[in-house]
Amino acid sequence: MLFEVYQVLLIVSLIIVFFTSNKKWEYDLPKFKIFIIVVCLAELIFGKYFKYFHGNNLIVFNIFFIFCIIYYSYTFLVDKINVKNKNIFVVLLISWTIFAISNFLCIQGVWNLNTITWSSGIVLVFGIVINYYLTLLKSEEILDLRFNEKFILTIGILGVYSTSFPLIVWLNKIHASNSFIITTQLNLVKFGNIILATSYLYIALCPILKQHWSKK
Amino acid sequence: MNQKETNISVAIIEDLKEVALELKELFNEAGGIQCNQVYFNAEDAIHFLAKHPVDIVLSDIGLPKADGITAIEAIGKSCPNSLFCMFTVFEDNEKIFNSLKAGAKGYILKNSSPDKIVQAIRELYNGGSPMNPEIARKVIDAFSLNPKTANSKPRLPLTKREFELLELLSKGLLYKEIALELSITVGTVKQHIHKIYHKLQVNNKTEAINKYLDR
Amino acid sequence: MSDPEAALVQKIIYTSFFVPLILSGVLVWFIVFYQRKRNEALLREKDLIIKRQNALELERTRIASEMHDDIGGGLTSIKFLSQKLLRKIDGDQNKLQAQKIVSQAQELVGNMSEIIWAMNAGFDTVQSLIAYVRHYTFDLFEDHEIKVNFMVKGETDDVALTGERRRNIFLVLKEALHNIIKHANCGQVDIQFNISENQLELFIADDGQGMLKELSEVGNGLGNMRKRIGSMNGVFNFEQANGFSIRCTIPL
């Protein structure tokens, strides 16, 4: 198969984002259009390129992971609602980024899976998401979560990071000789990715859905 | 007063005695108007006016027991040829509008000068009515189609001219400006308003019947 | 699957996938559920506040209307009684006094109806202000040999304007027009409303001899107007050239 299911979903989101760019649809998520473009570049072009010509595309995903963590954190930290513990998270994010880059360049290396970076990054994002949930519950605002892009994004993040990424991180530790197990793992990872890509697609559609709904 | 062919008979319903009696004198001194019925409450007026109908009934809106709106509605049934005019301190559009729906064809502010009061009575007798911008707006709203009742009753739509006139009135234009705009006389403008009030009353009646049948 | 170790590993993998997935699912579900409850509670609260405000508003209107009916009725009686007096008595001096009572009572009723107009939330639009002002202006100038040019530019239909502001603008205009009648000695008055998206401009100009600002009455009047416009964060200017003109710019 040329494309995985989640990759098709990403392409569809990209197309929708391009279509909406002419119109007055604005996304609540900051720089969402750029983000989607970067995601597609990493997943569809650079990932495939390195896999094909170098046999290993972990360099792409190591960088891409750092980018994603920074984007997710930025999304929630830039928001005015989320004031509580904001500064702590900003400091954590900056130090994590410095660590992640040095880890990438010096410690674990560019061609290996940066497991330390990944696990700590996931913990950081979870912290931010939980903090976001707490502020959401305390907020005096009446929010429609059905079309709340941030909330949808948290579902994607939770879905993918709580499930498939631990598998990847542990991949080195489980000395799986059985190819059947590796296939199972890959399938599960793909499933997690589908959750994430679906959330992107939904976010891309959010402005249209919102408009449609408010008319009723 | 022989030279005046018409002698308009007027009845007054007003609970402030000084005002009512002064008004009566005012009318009788002005030529062509005769006033010998003064009532201080709605109940008396309803009872006696049925037997002695007059051309114009001038009624206060706020009366001790039954109010002026109830009064004109009741009197209107027994004397279909009488014209009703509300007499009010303030331009309370809500109440004036309700009176118009109940069958009033005009209103006079108590604050107006004696000349204006007399003039308004004469105008009303000749088929002319006053209207202010806010009432014009309310009338437009009352006539704008209600989809639920649109099919079930024969509507009394306003003519195009009448709609134009209401639009202009609601913008705050004066009678003479409207007359100029529509190239008619001020008197015709007021006669149009008179007709609109009549349609408003009929419209109100059918509306009430529809509401009843709806249940 | 012959290797028992491989089976165990696979079990671990499945567990490490599905347990977090279910946990996150439960977390998301909890957030959605709780947030919806909260939304409902907030809506109820808002509803309650609105209901309370409405009740308050209703009560206020009731008190005001009762008061107005009372005082209005009384003033009407005074007006009619003094009118009677005016007709019955002789002597210019006496007639003048009686006439003063009549006009005083009339003015008071007029002021009260202005307040009623300002208080009525049904009139909270620029359109309503202009219709009211227009009528007032032409009524006022009816008995004077002054030509009135009344102009409105811009869309007025659904532009909201609170009662407080309507009243302020009206009173500024009233003051200006009374000044013109008393002092300007002019043949023409231009009144212009320019409504744009975010501001309302009122321009009143006459072609008379101009106002003597030294005249304390005029001076006070201008001060009042400036204060009223200032209270709405507006700008008030006047100019003395080929007559007298004032220009008020009020943000909407």
XYZ file of C-alpha atoms in Angstrom:
683
model
C 0.000 0.000 0.000
C 1.274 3.412 -0.907
C -0.247 5.228 2.060
C -1.371 4.128 5.493
C -4.864 5.031 6.669
C -3.622 7.755 8.982
C -1.566 9.217 6.171
C -4.651 9.439 3.983
C -6.417 11.226 6.820
C -3.523 13.686 7.030
C -3.717 14.364 3.308
C -7.450 15.026 3.570
C -6.889 17.434 6.464
C -4.224 19.205 4.469
C -6.582 19.606 1.522
C -9.323 20.981 3.771
C -6.917 23.424 5.378
C -5.862 24.605 1.941
C -9.456 25.052 0.900
C -10.331 27.007 4.000
C -7.330 29.275 3.590
C -9.140 31.307 0.909
C -12.163 31.796 3.083
C -12.683 33.513 6.340
C -12.444 30.386 8.424
C -10.158 30.933 11.305
C -8.822 28.226 13.530
C -8.773 28.676 17.267
C -5.546 26.731 17.372
C -2.656 29.065 16.710
C -0.781 28.446 13.445
C -2.753 25.281 12.815
C -2.356 25.544 9.057
C 1.445 25.659 9.292
C 1.382 22.804 11.773
C -0.607 20.573 9.437
C 1.762 21.366 6.585
C 4.775 20.428 8.717
C 3.092 17.218 9.857
C 2.407 16.216 6.279
C 5.942 17.072 5.178
C 7.425 14.963 7.959
C 5.097 12.017 7.664
C 4.655 11.827 3.934
C 7.781 13.247 2.349
C 10.814 13.307 4.621
C 9.860 10.115 6.441
C 9.460 8.221 3.197
C 12.534 9.811 1.686
C 14.858 8.774 4.507
C 13.311 5.357 4.727
C 13.873 4.856 1.042
C 17.349 6.296 0.601
C 18.895 5.773 4.018
C 16.908 2.844 5.303
C 16.249 4.669 8.569
C 13.909 7.590 9.089
C 14.282 7.923 12.853
C 16.197 11.186 12.367
C 13.047 12.710 10.899
C 10.805 11.495 13.659
C 13.216 12.517 16.401
C 13.116 16.098 15.121
C 9.433 15.887 14.355
C 8.668 14.700 17.879
C 10.447 17.697 19.407
C 8.528 19.954 17.066
C 5.199 18.357 18.020
C 5.826 18.637 21.738
C 6.727 22.303 21.360
C 3.638 22.962 19.242
C 1.246 21.155 21.596
C 2.660 22.882 24.641
C 2.608 26.241 22.899
C -1.050 25.704 21.961
C -2.078 25.326 25.553
C 0.364 27.712 27.159
C -0.371 30.597 24.817
C -4.010 30.540 25.878
C -5.181 33.168 28.292
C -7.407 30.795 30.246
C -4.539 28.576 31.201
C -2.804 30.786 33.700
C -2.293 28.411 36.549
C 1.205 26.887 36.665
C 1.813 28.431 33.275
C 5.264 29.751 34.114
C 6.397 26.433 35.515
C 5.397 24.724 32.307
C 7.109 27.327 30.175
C 10.355 26.794 32.094
C 9.943 23.042 31.866
C 9.309 23.249 28.149
C 12.396 25.351 27.497
C 14.674 23.117 29.553
C 13.158 20.039 27.968
C 13.791 21.480 24.505
C 17.435 22.174 25.328
C 17.805 18.673 26.727
C 16.041 17.131 23.757
C 18.291 18.860 21.261
C 21.459 17.901 23.089
C 20.167 14.388 23.461
C 19.445 14.307 19.763
C 22.859 15.646 18.788
C 25.172 14.120 21.382
C 23.774 11.517 23.737
C 21.449 9.095 21.992
C 22.374 10.203 18.513
C 20.427 11.297 15.490
C 19.891 7.862 13.989
C 18.642 6.202 17.150
C 15.280 6.497 18.779
C 15.669 9.227 21.456
C 13.735 7.246 24.039
C 14.586 9.554 26.929
C 13.427 12.572 24.964
C 10.235 10.826 23.955
C 9.223 9.594 27.373
C 9.990 12.881 29.108
C 8.260 14.834 26.347
C 5.144 12.722 26.723
C 5.130 13.276 30.467
C 5.473 17.020 29.909
C 2.590 17.171 27.436
C 0.418 15.064 29.718
C 1.111 17.476 32.526
C 0.008 20.350 30.333
C -3.099 18.521 29.112
C -4.137 17.643 32.660
C -3.582 21.238 33.653
C -5.723 22.313 30.724
C -8.484 19.966 31.848
C -8.352 21.380 35.339
C -8.713 24.932 34.085
C -11.498 23.774 31.794
C -13.402 22.383 34.741
C -12.894 25.518 36.790
C -13.657 27.925 33.963
C -16.764 30.089 34.308
C -17.191 30.142 30.578
C -19.875 28.157 28.808
C -17.928 26.178 26.217
C -19.179 23.890 23.526
C -16.650 21.068 23.682
C -17.973 19.509 20.495
C -16.263 22.187 18.461
C -13.514 23.169 20.837
C -10.389 22.594 18.779
C -8.106 22.453 21.791
C -10.211 19.830 23.449
C -10.298 17.737 20.285
C -6.530 18.020 20.085
C -6.187 16.719 23.650
C -8.139 13.632 22.660
C -5.723 13.042 19.797
C -2.708 13.608 22.012
C -4.012 11.360 24.751
C -4.962 8.702 22.266
C -1.638 8.540 20.560
C 0.787 9.242 23.382
C -0.794 7.048 25.991
C -0.958 4.054 23.677
C 1.361 3.676 20.770
C 4.300 5.729 21.896
C 5.030 3.676 24.992
C 5.208 0.736 22.622
C 7.788 2.430 20.455
C 9.767 3.568 23.459
C 9.846 0.060 24.839
C 10.678 -1.450 21.512
C 14.375 -1.491 22.334
C 13.781 -3.195 25.642
C 11.610 -5.987 24.393
C 13.914 -8.212 22.424
C 11.275 -9.456 20.181
C 12.587 -12.027 17.862
C 9.195 -13.074 16.693
C 8.174 -11.173 13.628
C 4.518 -11.725 14.480
C 4.915 -9.626 17.609
C 6.551 -6.832 15.664
C 3.650 -6.824 13.212
C 1.199 -6.611 16.095
C 3.111 -3.697 17.530
C 3.191 -1.869 14.235
C -0.524 -2.330 13.779
C -1.215 -0.924 17.193
C 1.047 2.049 16.514
C -0.844 2.687 13.313
C -4.116 2.544 15.218
C -2.865 5.215 17.625
C -1.806 7.321 14.685
C -5.274 7.000 13.195
C -6.727 8.485 16.387
C -4.350 11.444 16.159
C -4.896 12.006 12.430
C -8.656 11.827 12.925
C -8.431 14.536 15.529
C -6.469 16.707 13.078
C -9.097 16.103 10.429
C -11.847 17.008 12.859
C -10.045 20.176 13.860
C -9.620 21.077 10.202
C -13.388 20.716 9.791
C -14.253 22.508 13.040
C -14.844 26.013 11.610
C -17.217 24.617 8.979
C -19.060 22.465 11.482
C -19.317 25.347 13.911
C -20.756 27.603 11.246
C -23.193 24.964 10.122
C -24.290 24.261 13.661
C -24.740 27.832 14.720
C -27.072 28.424 11.766
C -29.411 25.838 13.191
C -73.416 78.849 15.173
C -75.912 78.548 12.368
C -73.328 78.944 9.652
C -71.766 75.648 10.712
C -73.730 72.881 9.110
C -72.150 70.181 11.140
C -72.443 70.071 14.833
C -70.138 67.438 16.209
C -71.473 65.782 19.337
C -68.788 64.792 21.764
C -68.812 62.760 24.975
C -66.000 62.904 27.507
C -64.846 60.074 29.761
C -62.317 61.444 32.203
C -61.886 60.792 35.902
C -60.279 64.139 36.743
C -63.353 66.306 37.264
C -61.646 69.672 36.732
C -60.163 68.495 33.505
C -63.395 66.953 32.256
C -65.518 70.004 33.016
C -62.995 72.455 31.631
C -62.777 70.373 28.506
C -66.538 70.392 28.169
C -66.568 74.164 28.379
C -63.746 74.373 25.897
C -65.673 72.315 23.368
C -68.909 74.184 23.815
C -67.149 77.515 23.349
C -65.412 76.363 20.192
C -67.875 76.524 17.342
C -69.378 73.435 15.818
C -68.815 71.129 18.714
C -71.422 70.210 21.229
C -70.655 68.408 24.399
C -73.293 67.525 26.942
C -72.185 64.143 28.135
C -69.395 63.909 30.667
C -68.614 60.687 32.516
C -66.139 60.191 35.304
C -65.843 56.438 34.929
C -66.094 53.800 32.242
C -69.118 51.964 33.649
C -71.476 54.956 33.460
C -70.268 55.779 29.980
C -70.846 52.239 28.736
C -74.335 52.264 30.211
C -75.540 55.649 29.029
C -73.755 56.052 25.734
C -75.534 52.976 24.393
C -78.796 54.907 24.582
C -77.453 58.287 23.549
C -74.779 57.730 20.952
C -72.489 60.579 19.969
C -70.164 61.275 17.048
C -66.960 61.262 19.020
C -66.103 59.740 22.375
C -63.032 61.241 23.997
C -61.797 58.850 26.659
C -58.973 58.861 29.134
C -57.003 55.609 29.153
C -56.453 55.281 32.884
C -59.838 55.226 34.612
C -60.782 54.104 38.143
C -62.195 50.617 37.525
C -62.445 49.519 33.922
C -59.927 51.394 31.787
C -60.538 53.452 28.686
C -59.582 50.619 26.355
C -62.271 48.353 27.791
C -64.720 51.236 27.665
C -64.285 52.014 23.985
C -64.401 48.345 23.102
C -67.756 47.998 24.885
C -69.192 51.256 23.585
C -68.007 50.404 20.084
C -70.293 47.393 20.078
C -73.401 49.368 21.003
C -72.633 52.461 18.944
C -70.871 51.365 15.767
C -71.007 54.867 14.298
C -69.122 56.572 17.076
C -65.489 57.538 16.661
C -63.183 56.984 19.587
C -60.294 59.138 20.608
C -57.938 58.541 23.519
C -57.021 61.361 25.849
C -53.713 60.751 27.540
C -51.061 62.572 29.561
C -48.035 60.884 28.017
C -47.433 59.416 24.625
C -47.536 55.933 26.125
C -47.296 54.049 22.857
C -48.080 50.646 24.273
C -51.406 51.785 25.663
C -52.222 53.968 22.697
C -51.513 51.090 20.359
C -53.761 48.776 22.356
C -56.506 51.397 22.212
C -56.095 51.627 18.463
C -56.448 47.884 18.193
C -59.577 48.125 20.306
C -61.076 50.594 17.888
C -59.769 54.057 18.709
C -59.098 56.217 15.674
C -56.994 58.852 17.310
C -55.352 60.169 20.438
C -54.879 63.573 21.953
C -52.239 64.509 24.491
C -53.672 66.297 27.503
C -50.683 68.561 27.348
C -51.733 69.988 23.990
C -52.998 73.541 23.765
C -56.800 74.088 23.695
C -56.675 75.005 20.016
C -54.928 71.785 19.144
C -57.391 69.707 21.095
C -60.331 71.263 19.266
C -58.547 70.940 15.945
C -57.851 67.271 16.577
C -61.535 66.624 17.271
C -62.528 68.319 14.023
C -59.911 66.408 12.077
C -61.055 63.121 13.508
C -64.640 63.887 12.591
C -63.528 64.518 9.022
C -61.795 61.171 8.866
C -58.248 62.150 9.761
C -56.057 60.547 12.414
C -52.653 61.255 13.950
C -49.805 58.774 14.224
C -46.312 58.976 15.707
C -43.189 57.114 14.501
C -43.289 54.483 17.211
C -46.910 53.609 16.574
C -46.178 53.451 12.858
C -43.508 50.884 13.644
C -45.871 48.868 15.774
C -48.512 48.921 13.071
C -45.999 47.673 10.512
C -45.056 44.850 12.881
C -48.695 43.992 13.473
C -49.325 43.684 9.766
C -46.184 41.836 8.833
C -47.152 38.323 7.910
C -47.398 35.776 10.621
C -46.748 32.447 8.862
C -48.907 30.486 11.246
C -52.035 32.482 10.591
C -51.286 33.474 7.004
C -53.332 30.758 5.352
C -56.126 30.387 7.794
C -57.697 33.813 7.543
C -58.584 36.340 4.941
C -55.985 39.024 5.522
C -56.656 42.685 5.181
C -53.412 43.676 3.651
C -52.477 47.307 3.577
C -52.225 48.912 0.209
C -48.813 49.759 -1.169
C -49.440 53.415 -0.519
C -50.367 52.753 3.078
C -47.202 50.772 3.608
C -45.115 53.568 2.097
C -46.776 55.998 4.391
C -46.094 53.880 7.468
C -42.452 53.473 6.486
C -42.031 57.227 6.165
C -43.860 57.875 9.427
C -41.731 55.375 11.295
C -38.636 57.266 10.167
C -39.930 60.337 11.942
C -41.053 62.319 8.906
C -43.751 64.905 9.463
C -47.144 64.814 7.788
C -46.286 67.660 5.485
C -43.008 66.031 4.464
C -44.834 62.792 3.742
C -47.505 64.674 1.831
C -44.757 66.244 -0.276
C -43.014 62.925 -0.811
C -46.169 61.120 -1.902
C -47.605 64.217 -3.613
C -50.836 64.222 -1.633
C -52.228 66.681 0.897
C -51.710 66.545 4.632
C -55.426 65.859 4.995
C -55.114 62.812 2.754
C -52.186 61.569 4.812
C -54.321 61.712 7.918
C -57.196 60.015 6.152
C -54.859 57.202 5.145
C -53.865 56.835 8.773
C -57.531 56.703 9.711
C -58.058 53.829 7.286
C -54.985 52.057 8.574
C -56.377 52.238 12.091
C -59.601 50.731 10.870
C -57.725 47.827 9.271
C -55.725 47.420 12.439
C -58.901 47.004 14.421
C -60.357 44.480 11.993
C -57.038 42.664 11.892
C -57.059 42.526 15.649
C -60.522 41.007 15.695
C -59.636 38.242 13.252
C -56.469 37.632 15.187
C -58.486 37.112 18.350
C -60.837 34.703 16.567
C -57.877 32.794 15.195
C -56.316 32.563 18.604
C -59.581 31.196 19.927
C -59.931 28.668 17.103
C -56.316 27.633 17.515
C -56.916 26.282 20.957
C 2.223 -19.270 18.418
C 4.449 -21.964 19.807
C 6.737 -19.820 21.898
C 5.129 -19.198 25.309
C 7.450 -16.262 25.946
C 6.328 -14.608 22.758
C 2.714 -15.042 23.794
C 3.427 -13.366 27.087
C 5.197 -10.475 25.376
C 2.264 -10.072 23.081
C -0.070 -9.976 26.044
C 2.060 -7.278 27.613
C 1.999 -5.304 24.406
C -1.748 -5.528 24.102
C -2.165 -4.526 27.711
C 0.178 -1.594 27.391
C -1.843 -0.434 24.429
C -5.407 -0.940 25.520
C -5.214 -0.102 29.207
C -3.927 3.445 28.592
C -6.409 3.813 25.728
C -9.320 2.897 27.967
C -8.008 5.106 30.752
C -7.708 8.093 28.429
C -11.156 7.345 27.105
C -12.562 7.388 30.617
C -10.715 10.617 31.370
C -12.083 12.342 28.266
C -15.561 11.040 28.966
C -15.357 12.338 32.522
C -14.253 15.773 31.355
C -17.050 15.974 28.800
C -19.636 14.801 31.312
C -18.512 17.132 34.065
C -18.155 20.076 31.742
C -21.672 19.578 30.413
C -23.050 19.513 33.941
C -21.183 22.696 34.632
C -22.460 24.344 31.468
C -25.993 23.556 32.500
C -25.435 24.949 35.963
C -23.904 28.114 34.541
C -26.776 28.530 32.112
C -29.287 28.109 34.903
C -27.445 30.691 36.936
C -27.417 33.130 34.041
C -31.096 32.511 33.476
C -31.793 33.258 37.085
C -29.846 36.494 36.955
C -31.698 37.586 33.839
C -35.028 36.697 35.412
C -34.154 38.663 38.513
C -33.096 41.632 36.420
C -36.305 41.474 34.447
C -38.360 41.389 37.620
C -36.443 44.376 38.926
C -36.930 46.213 35.666
C -40.638 45.462 35.733
C -40.970 46.726 39.279
C -39.046 49.875 38.439
C -41.243 50.520 35.426
C -44.337 49.956 37.517
C -43.254 52.429 40.189
C -42.232 54.962 37.571
C -45.463 54.649 35.648
C -47.549 54.985 38.806
C -45.625 58.049 39.797
C -45.923 59.485 36.341
C -49.627 58.846 36.180
C -50.093 60.554 39.493
C -47.954 63.591 38.839
C -48.951 63.746 35.200
C -52.613 63.755 36.146
C -52.037 66.435 38.744
C -50.142 68.650 36.350
C -52.854 68.179 33.751
C -55.425 69.352 36.281
C -53.278 72.386 37.064
C -52.973 73.134 33.376
C -56.711 72.939 32.771
C -57.579 74.906 35.874
C -55.176 77.690 35.001
C -56.503 77.673 31.467
C -59.940 78.228 32.899
C -58.507 81.010 35.017
C -56.899 82.485 31.961
C -60.232 82.712 30.232
C -62.193 84.020 33.220
C -59.934 86.744 34.585
C -59.215 90.227 33.297
C -56.072 92.309 33.342
C -52.950 91.710 31.323
C -50.797 91.158 34.376
C -53.109 88.442 35.694
C -53.425 86.808 32.305
C -49.658 86.729 31.997
C -49.346 85.008 35.360
C -51.988 82.445 34.469
C -50.315 81.825 31.127
C -47.056 81.203 32.987
C -48.713 78.562 35.121
C -50.094 76.897 32.005
C -46.759 76.780 30.214
C -44.919 75.738 33.355
C -47.255 72.772 33.812
C -46.955 71.925 30.141
C -43.181 72.018 30.266
C -43.079 69.746 33.302
C -45.267 67.173 31.585
C -43.023 67.477 28.545
C -39.910 66.840 30.641
C -41.528 63.835 32.235
C -42.456 62.321 28.919
C -38.840 62.776 27.825
C -37.746 60.754 30.838
C -40.308 58.082 30.057
C -39.020 57.937 26.524
C -35.452 57.599 27.728
C -36.370 54.863 30.184
C -38.229 52.749 27.664
C -35.833 50.083 26.441
C -38.037 49.572 23.385
C -36.586 52.760 21.941
C -32.943 51.799 22.302
C -31.927 52.465 18.725
C -30.462 55.387 16.814
C -33.488 55.229 14.524
C -35.791 55.881 17.441
C -33.630 58.742 18.694
C -33.701 60.415 15.311
C -37.456 60.000 14.873
C -38.034 61.466 18.318
C -35.600 64.341 17.836
C -37.043 65.108 14.453
C -40.535 65.465 15.812
C -39.343 67.493 18.721
C -37.407 69.849 16.457
C -40.237 70.518 14.075
C -42.736 70.958 16.892
C -40.396 73.442 18.513
C -39.821 75.510 15.391
C -43.420 75.369 14.266
C -44.235 78.824 15.600
C -40.943 80.424 14.577
C -39.912 81.849 11.267
C -36.917 79.567 11.053
C -36.333 77.058 8.324
C -35.141 73.673 9.531
C -32.984 71.363 7.423
C -32.909 67.966 9.008
C -30.518 65.462 7.479
C -29.582 61.907 8.356
C -26.691 60.066 6.749
C -25.876 56.414 7.270
C -27.717 53.320 8.365
C -29.750 53.820 11.529
C -32.036 50.826 11.669
C -30.499 48.449 14.134
C -27.827 50.590 15.701
C -28.256 50.210 19.442
C -28.170 53.193 21.775
C -28.916 52.989 25.482
C -31.544 55.168 27.123
C -28.935 57.123 29.040
C -27.140 58.052 25.842
C -30.306 58.793 23.931
C -31.357 61.166 26.668
C -27.966 62.869 26.759
C -27.910 63.392 23.029
C -31.492 64.622 23.059
C -30.811 67.071 25.882
C -27.752 68.448 24.098
C -29.849 69.010 21.019
C -32.651 70.545 23.064
C -30.271 72.956 24.742
C -28.737 73.910 21.405
C -32.120 74.506 19.777
C -33.373 76.590 22.681
C -30.218 78.684 22.492
C -30.843 79.201 18.803
C -34.432 80.311 19.364
C -33.478 82.659 22.161
C -30.229 84.148 20.952
C -29.339 83.343 17.373
C -31.832 85.498 15.525
C -31.361 83.350 12.477
C -33.374 82.290 9.458
C -32.180 78.740 9.030
C -30.997 75.822 11.127
C -29.140 72.791 9.839
C -29.323 69.626 11.882
C -27.330 66.707 10.665
C -26.841 63.199 11.992
C -23.973 61.239 10.487
C -23.941 57.622 11.553
C -20.989 55.479 10.655
C -20.001 52.069 11.911
C -18.505 53.157 15.178
C -19.590 56.719 15.779
C -22.481 59.116 15.713
C -21.893 62.688 14.725
C -24.390 65.440 15.484
C -23.946 68.751 13.774
C -26.167 71.749 14.471
C -25.556 75.044 12.716
C -27.485 78.291 12.345
C -26.916 81.286 10.103
C -27.619 83.850 12.788
C -25.613 86.502 14.543
C -23.722 83.997 16.627
C -23.843 83.359 20.345
C -22.377 85.705 22.870
C -20.388 83.273 24.919
C -20.072 85.915 27.608
C -23.777 85.516 28.176
C -23.810 83.330 31.237
C -26.831 81.365 30.031
C -25.136 80.431 26.784
C -21.858 79.718 28.522
C -23.504 77.425 31.035
C -25.396 75.699 28.266
C -22.213 75.006 26.329
C -20.578 73.705 29.501
C -23.507 71.372 30.094
C -23.390 70.082 26.556
C -19.660 69.443 26.814
C -20.194 67.591 30.075
C -22.973 65.436 28.634
C -21.001 64.537 25.522
C -17.897 63.953 27.626
C -19.804 61.491 29.812
C -20.286 59.380 26.687
C -16.565 59.633 25.812
C -17.503 61.914 22.970
C -15.933 65.079 21.625
C -17.745 68.413 21.690
C -16.750 71.399 19.559
C -18.347 74.692 18.704
C -17.480 77.275 16.122
C -18.402 80.891 15.552
C -18.304 81.675 11.850
C -21.241 82.650 9.651
C -23.470 81.805 12.542
C -22.912 79.385 15.311
C -22.366 75.677 15.028
C -21.747 72.779 17.342
C -20.375 69.375 16.465
C -20.559 66.349 18.738
C -18.849 63.079 17.959
C -19.934 60.136 20.052
C -18.439 56.653 19.797
C -21.048 53.947 19.433
